[in-house]
Coordinates of C-alpha atoms in Angstrom, one line a residue:
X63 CA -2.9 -0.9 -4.0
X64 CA 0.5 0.9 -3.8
X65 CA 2.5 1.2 -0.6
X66 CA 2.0 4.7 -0.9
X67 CA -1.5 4.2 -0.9
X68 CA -1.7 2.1 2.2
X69 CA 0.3 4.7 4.1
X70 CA -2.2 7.7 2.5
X71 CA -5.1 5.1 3.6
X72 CA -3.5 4.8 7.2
X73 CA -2.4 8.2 7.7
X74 CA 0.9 8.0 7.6
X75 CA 4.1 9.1 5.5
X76 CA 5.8 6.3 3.2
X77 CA 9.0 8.9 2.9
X78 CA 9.5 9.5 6.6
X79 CA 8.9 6.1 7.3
X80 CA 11.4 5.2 4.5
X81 CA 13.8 7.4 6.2
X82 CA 14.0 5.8 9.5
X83 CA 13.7 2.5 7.7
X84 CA 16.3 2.4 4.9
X85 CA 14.6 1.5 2.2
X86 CA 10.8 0.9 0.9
X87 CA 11.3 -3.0 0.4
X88 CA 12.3 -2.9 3.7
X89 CA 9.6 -1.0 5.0
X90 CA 6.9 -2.6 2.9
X91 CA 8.0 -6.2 4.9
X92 CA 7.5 -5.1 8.0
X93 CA 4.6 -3.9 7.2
X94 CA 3.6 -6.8 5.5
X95 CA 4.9 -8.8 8.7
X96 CA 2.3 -6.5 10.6
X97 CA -0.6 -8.8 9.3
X98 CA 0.7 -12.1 11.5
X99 CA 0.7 -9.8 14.6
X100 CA -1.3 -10.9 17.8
X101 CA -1.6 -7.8 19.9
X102 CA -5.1 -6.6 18.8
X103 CA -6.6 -10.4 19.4
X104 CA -4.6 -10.2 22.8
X105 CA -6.2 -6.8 23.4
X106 CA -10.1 -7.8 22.6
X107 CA -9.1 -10.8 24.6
X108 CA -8.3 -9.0 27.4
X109 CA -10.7 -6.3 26.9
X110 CA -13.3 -9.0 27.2
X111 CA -12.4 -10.9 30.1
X112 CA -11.9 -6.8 31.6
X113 CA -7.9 -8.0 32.5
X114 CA -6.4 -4.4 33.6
X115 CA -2.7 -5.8 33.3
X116 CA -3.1 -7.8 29.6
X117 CA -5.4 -5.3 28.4
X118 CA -2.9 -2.5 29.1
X119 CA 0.2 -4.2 27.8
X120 CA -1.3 -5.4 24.5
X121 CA -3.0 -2.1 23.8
X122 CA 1.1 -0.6 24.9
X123 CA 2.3 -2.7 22.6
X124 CA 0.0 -2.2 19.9
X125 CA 0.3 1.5 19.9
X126 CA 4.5 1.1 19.7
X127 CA 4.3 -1.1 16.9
X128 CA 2.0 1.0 14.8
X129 CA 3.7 4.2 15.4
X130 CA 7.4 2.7 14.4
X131 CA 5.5 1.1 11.5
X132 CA 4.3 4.7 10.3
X133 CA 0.7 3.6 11.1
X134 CA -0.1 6.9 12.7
X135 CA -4.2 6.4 13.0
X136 CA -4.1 3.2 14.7
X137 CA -1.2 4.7 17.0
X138 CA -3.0 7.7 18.0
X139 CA -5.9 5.8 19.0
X140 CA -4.1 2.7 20.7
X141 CA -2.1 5.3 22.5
X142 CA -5.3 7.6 23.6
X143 CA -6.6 3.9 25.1
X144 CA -3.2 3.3 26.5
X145 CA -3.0 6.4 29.0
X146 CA -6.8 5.1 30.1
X147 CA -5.6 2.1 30.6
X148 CA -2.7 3.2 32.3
X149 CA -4.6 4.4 34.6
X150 CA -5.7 0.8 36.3
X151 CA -9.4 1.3 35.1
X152 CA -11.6 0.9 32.0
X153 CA -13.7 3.4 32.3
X154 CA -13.7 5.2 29.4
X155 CA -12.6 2.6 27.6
X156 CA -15.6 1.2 25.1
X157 CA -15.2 4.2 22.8
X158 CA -11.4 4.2 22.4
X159 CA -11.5 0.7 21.8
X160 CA -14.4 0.7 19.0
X161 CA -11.7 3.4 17.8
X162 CA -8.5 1.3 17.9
X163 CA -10.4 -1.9 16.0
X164 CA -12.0 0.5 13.2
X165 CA -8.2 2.2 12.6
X166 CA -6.7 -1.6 13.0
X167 CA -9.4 -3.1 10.7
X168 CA -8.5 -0.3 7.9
X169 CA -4.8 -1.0 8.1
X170 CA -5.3 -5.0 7.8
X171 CA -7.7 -4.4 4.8
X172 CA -5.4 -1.4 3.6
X173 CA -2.1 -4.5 3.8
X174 CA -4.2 -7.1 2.4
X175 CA -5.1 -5.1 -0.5
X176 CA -1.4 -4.4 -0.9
X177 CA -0.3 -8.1 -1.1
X178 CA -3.3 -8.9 -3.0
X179 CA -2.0 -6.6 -6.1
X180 CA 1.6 -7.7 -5.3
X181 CA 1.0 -11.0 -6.3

């Protein structure tokens, strides 16, 4: 799998992304770097254990991450649980969260795939 293809896969735009990034090798190890990150862990964690505060900042921080990375599915949807959570509840929340682990569990297999056929 390509970068290009990871982005198509995520839906988001290698070029613009390239554009606020420099360059593609650049981009391609944050992305890359993206697989290490704790946030969605600390956000089922939270979800879990039904922790307003943690649940709110890791699903905050998730949505920032993914939408500087170009990752615009997961950031819609961490962002659409974000403003619930904002909100001090969780009602709502078991829908937009089955949401944010489907988009985050296509861009970790979409990554993996990538290094994979790096080498």
């Amino acid at each position: 799998m390509t970068l290009k293809e990871v982005y198509e896969t995520v839906g988001g735009d290698l070029e613009d992304v390239v554009k606020r990034l420099i360059s593609e090798e650049f981009a391609a190890g944050l992305a890359v770097r993206f697989l290490d990150d704790d946030e969605m862990e600390k956000l089922g964690a939270a979800m879990e254990t039904r922790n307003i505060e943690d649940a709110f900042r890791a699903a905050h921080t998730l949505k920032g991450v993914a939408l500087n990375l170009g990752f615009k599915n997961l950031g819609r949807s961490a962002s659409e649980l974000t403003e619930v959570l904002r909100k001090r509840t969780f009602d709502g929340t078991e829908e937009l969260y089955k949401e944010v682990k489907a988009d985050y569990a296509t861009v970790i297999s979409s990554l993996r795939a990538y290094v994979s056929a790096r080498g």
